[in-house]
């Protein structure tokens, strides 16, 4: 069935499926391809509403809690939405503080998803400080696998990816089909600039990780994150000793 979005553009919307009729990958790809065209240039709120209207309970938001912009955006559009937080066991206290504020102040359902192994168990099985020797393996164990497990019950999820964050994200679409996961990935603020993000934070008093005020340009797990220097790419402080710019969640 073809519907019109708020901008008058035609969007494919097949309706939320029943438990016995989960959408197949081909259907999800059709939805994503149509939405990518129709929603390019649309306000973030419109993209968010399309996602929650289309996928209903089979949709979630993911948040690193560097800030709570996307979680807040969806709380306005779809109160009670699931927000998945990957609790790696290696987060800065400031990151966990943002998560706690979101739980207390926003109408969302925060789901903290943990790795199968604690940090101590991982040290025992793979040796200590795996993050310093094999960061890709560490990221897989503590982020990638937990996310795949968390997304199993969903057909679509939202991220806070933006095109201006790094060259590897410059072509981020507002909606895409992730063939590896077989799910629809929604990036409602893909076209936003840092100024847009700051304006939203100021308008809605959105919680932000305090580490940004201490010289950090991008915030992940504490062992693999350092302060950035003047003029550096915001993500230069991530895995600074390695030729690595992504944890694997978005590649």
Coordinates of C-alpha atoms in Angstrom, one line a residue:
X1 CA 0.0 0.0 0.0
X2 CA 1.4 3.4 -0.9
X3 CA 1.0 6.3 1.6
X4 CA 2.0 9.9 1.5
X5 CA 4.3 11.3 4.1
X6 CA 4.0 14.8 5.6
X7 CA 5.9 16.3 2.7
X8 CA 3.5 14.7 0.2
X9 CA 6.0 12.1 -1.0
X10 CA 5.0 8.6 -1.7
X11 CA 6.2 6.1 0.8
X12 CA 5.8 2.3 0.8
X13 CA 4.3 1.3 4.1
X14 CA 3.1 -2.3 4.4
X15 CA 1.8 -1.9 7.9
X16 CA 3.0 -3.5 11.1
X17 CA 3.1 -7.3 10.7
X18 CA 1.6 -9.8 13.1
X19 CA 3.8 -12.2 15.0
X20 CA 3.1 -14.9 12.5
X21 CA 4.0 -12.8 9.5
X22 CA 7.4 -11.1 10.1
X23 CA 8.6 -9.2 7.1
X24 CA 11.1 -11.0 4.9
X25 CA 14.4 -9.3 4.0
X26 CA 13.1 -8.5 0.5
X27 CA 10.1 -6.6 2.0
X28 CA 12.4 -4.7 4.4
X29 CA 14.7 -3.8 1.6
X30 CA 11.8 -2.5 -0.4
X31 CA 10.7 -0.3 2.5
X32 CA 14.2 1.0 3.1
X33 CA 14.9 1.8 -0.6
X34 CA 11.6 3.7 -0.9
X35 CA 12.1 5.6 2.4
X36 CA 15.6 6.6 1.6
X37 CA 14.4 8.5 -1.4
X38 CA 11.2 9.9 0.0
X39 CA 12.7 11.0 3.4
X40 CA 15.9 12.5 2.2
X41 CA 15.8 16.1 3.3
X42 CA 12.8 15.5 5.6
X43 CA 12.9 16.8 9.2
X44 CA 14.4 14.3 11.7
X45 CA 11.0 14.1 13.5
X46 CA 9.3 13.0 10.3
X47 CA 11.9 10.3 9.7
X48 CA 11.5 9.1 13.3
X49 CA 7.7 9.0 13.0
X50 CA 7.9 7.0 9.8
X51 CA 10.1 4.5 11.5
X52 CA 7.9 4.0 14.6
X53 CA 4.7 4.0 12.5
X54 CA 6.1 1.4 10.1
X55 CA 7.8 -1.0 12.5
X56 CA 5.9 -0.5 15.8
X57 CA 7.1 -2.8 18.5
X58 CA 9.7 -4.2 16.1
X59 CA 11.7 -1.0 16.2
X60 CA 14.3 0.3 18.7
X61 CA 16.7 3.1 19.2
X62 CA 20.4 2.5 19.9
X63 CA 22.4 5.0 22.0
X64 CA 26.0 5.1 23.1
X65 CA 25.0 7.8 25.7
X66 CA 27.6 10.2 24.4
X67 CA 24.5 12.4 24.3
X68 CA 20.8 11.6 24.4
X69 CA 19.7 13.5 21.4
X70 CA 18.2 10.6 19.4
X71 CA 16.7 9.0 22.4
X72 CA 15.0 12.3 23.2
X73 CA 13.9 12.8 19.6
X74 CA 12.1 9.4 19.6
X75 CA 10.7 10.0 23.1
X76 CA 8.8 12.9 21.7
X77 CA 7.6 11.1 18.6
X78 CA 6.9 7.6 20.2
X79 CA 6.9 7.7 24.0
X80 CA 7.9 4.4 25.5
X81 CA 10.2 3.4 22.6
X82 CA 12.9 0.8 23.4
X83 CA 16.4 2.3 23.7
X84 CA 19.2 -0.2 23.5
X85 CA 22.4 0.6 25.4
X86 CA 25.4 -1.6 25.0
X87 CA 26.9 -1.8 28.5
X88 CA 30.4 -3.0 27.6
X89 CA 31.7 -3.0 31.2
X90 CA 34.3 -0.5 30.1
X91 CA 32.4 2.7 29.9
X92 CA 33.4 6.0 31.5
X93 CA 31.4 6.8 34.7
X94 CA 30.3 10.0 32.8
X95 CA 28.7 7.8 30.1
X96 CA 26.8 5.7 32.7
X97 CA 25.6 9.0 34.2
X98 CA 24.0 10.0 31.0
X99 CA 22.2 6.7 30.8
X100 CA 20.9 7.1 34.3
X101 CA 19.6 10.6 33.5
X102 CA 17.8 9.2 30.4
X103 CA 16.1 6.5 32.6
X104 CA 15.0 9.1 35.1
X105 CA 13.8 11.9 32.8
X106 CA 12.7 10.5 29.5
X107 CA 9.7 8.4 28.5
X108 CA 11.7 5.6 27.0
X109 CA 12.4 2.0 27.9
X110 CA 16.2 1.7 28.3
X111 CA 17.5 -1.9 27.7
X112 CA 21.1 -2.4 28.9
X113 CA 22.6 -5.2 26.9
X114 CA 25.8 -6.8 28.3
X115 CA 28.4 -9.0 26.6
X116 CA 28.2 -12.8 27.3
X117 CA 31.5 -12.5 29.2
X118 CA 32.3 -10.0 32.0
X119 CA 35.6 -8.2 31.6
X120 CA 37.2 -10.6 34.1
X121 CA 35.9 -13.6 32.2
X122 CA 37.2 -12.2 28.9
X123 CA 40.6 -11.7 30.5
X124 CA 40.6 -15.3 31.6
X125 CA 39.6 -16.7 28.2
X126 CA 41.5 -14.3 25.9
X127 CA 44.2 -12.9 28.1
X128 CA 44.3 -9.5 29.8
X129 CA 43.9 -6.2 28.0
X130 CA 42.5 -7.7 24.8
X131 CA 41.6 -4.2 23.7
X132 CA 45.3 -3.2 23.6
X133 CA 46.3 -6.3 21.5
X134 CA 43.3 -7.1 19.3
X135 CA 40.8 -4.2 19.4
X136 CA 38.6 -5.6 16.6
X137 CA 38.1 -8.8 18.6
X138 CA 37.4 -6.9 21.8
X139 CA 34.8 -4.8 20.0
X140 CA 33.2 -7.9 18.5
X141 CA 32.9 -9.5 21.9
X142 CA 31.7 -6.5 23.8
X143 CA 29.7 -4.5 21.2
X144 CA 29.0 -6.3 17.9
X145 CA 27.8 -9.7 19.2
X146 CA 25.7 -8.1 22.0
X147 CA 24.0 -5.7 19.4
X148 CA 23.2 -8.6 17.1
X149 CA 21.7 -10.5 20.0
X150 CA 19.7 -7.4 21.1
X151 CA 18.4 -6.7 17.6
X152 CA 17.1 -10.2 17.0
X153 CA 13.6 -9.3 18.0
X154 CA 13.5 -6.1 15.9
X155 CA 13.1 -5.4 12.2
X156 CA 14.6 -1.9 12.4
X157 CA 16.7 0.2 14.6
X158 CA 17.8 3.9 14.8
X159 CA 21.3 5.3 15.3
X160 CA 22.7 8.8 15.8
X161 CA 25.1 8.6 12.9
X162 CA 25.9 11.9 11.1
X163 CA 27.5 12.6 7.8
X164 CA 29.8 15.3 9.2
X165 CA 31.3 13.1 11.9
X166 CA 34.0 11.5 9.7
X167 CA 34.9 10.7 6.1
X168 CA 33.7 7.1 6.6
X169 CA 30.2 8.4 7.4
X170 CA 29.9 11.1 4.8
X171 CA 27.4 9.2 2.7
X172 CA 25.2 7.9 5.5
X173 CA 21.6 7.6 4.2
X174 CA 18.6 8.6 6.4
X175 CA 17.2 5.1 5.8
X176 CA 19.1 2.0 4.5
X177 CA 18.8 -1.8 4.4
X178 CA 21.6 -3.5 6.3
X179 CA 22.1 -6.7 4.3
X180 CA 24.3 -8.2 6.9
X181 CA 21.7 -7.9 9.6
X182 CA 18.7 -8.2 7.4
X183 CA 17.2 -5.2 9.0
X184 CA 16.3 -1.5 8.2
X185 CA 18.7 1.0 9.7
X186 CA 17.3 4.5 10.3
X187 CA 19.6 7.5 10.8
X188 CA 17.2 10.4 11.4
X189 CA 19.9 13.0 12.1
X190 CA 22.3 11.9 9.3
X191 CA 22.1 15.4 7.7
X192 CA 22.5 17.3 10.9
X193 CA 25.7 19.4 11.6
X194 CA 27.3 19.7 14.9
X195 CA 25.6 23.1 15.2
X196 CA 22.2 21.4 14.6
X197 CA 22.9 19.0 17.4
X198 CA 24.0 21.7 19.8
X199 CA 20.9 23.7 19.0
X200 CA 18.7 20.7 19.8
X201 CA 20.5 20.0 23.0
X202 CA 20.1 23.7 24.1
X203 CA 16.4 23.8 23.1
X204 CA 15.4 20.7 24.9
X205 CA 18.0 20.6 27.7
X206 CA 19.2 17.2 26.5
X207 CA 21.8 15.4 28.7
X208 CA 25.4 15.3 27.3
X209 CA 28.4 13.4 28.4
X210 CA 30.6 15.7 30.5
X211 CA 33.7 14.4 28.8
X212 CA 33.0 16.6 25.8
X213 CA 33.9 19.6 28.0
X214 CA 37.2 17.9 28.9
X215 CA 38.6 17.7 25.4
X216 CA 37.1 14.5 24.1
X217 CA 35.7 14.6 20.6
X218 CA 34.1 11.1 20.5
X219 CA 33.5 8.9 23.4
X220 CA 33.7 5.1 23.6
X221 CA 35.1 2.7 26.1
X222 CA 37.7 4.2 28.4
X223 CA 40.7 2.1 27.3
X224 CA 40.4 3.0 23.7
X225 CA 39.4 6.7 23.9
X226 CA 41.7 9.7 24.4
X227 CA 41.3 13.5 24.3
X228 CA 41.5 15.0 20.8
X229 CA 43.9 17.7 19.9
X230 CA 43.0 21.0 18.3
X231 CA 42.2 20.5 14.6
X232 CA 41.9 16.8 14.8
X233 CA 39.0 14.8 13.5
X234 CA 36.5 14.3 16.3
X235 CA 37.1 10.5 16.1
X236 CA 40.9 10.7 16.1
X237 CA 40.8 9.9 19.8
X238 CA 39.3 6.5 19.2
X239 CA 41.7 3.5 18.9
X240 CA 44.5 6.1 18.4
X241 CA 47.3 3.5 18.4
X242 CA 45.6 1.5 15.6
X243 CA 44.4 1.9 12.0
X244 CA 40.9 1.6 13.2
X245 CA 38.1 4.2 13.1
X246 CA 34.9 2.1 13.7
X247 CA 34.0 -0.5 16.3
X248 CA 32.2 -2.6 13.8
X249 CA 28.7 -1.7 14.6
X250 CA 28.2 0.4 11.5
X251 CA 30.3 -1.5 8.9

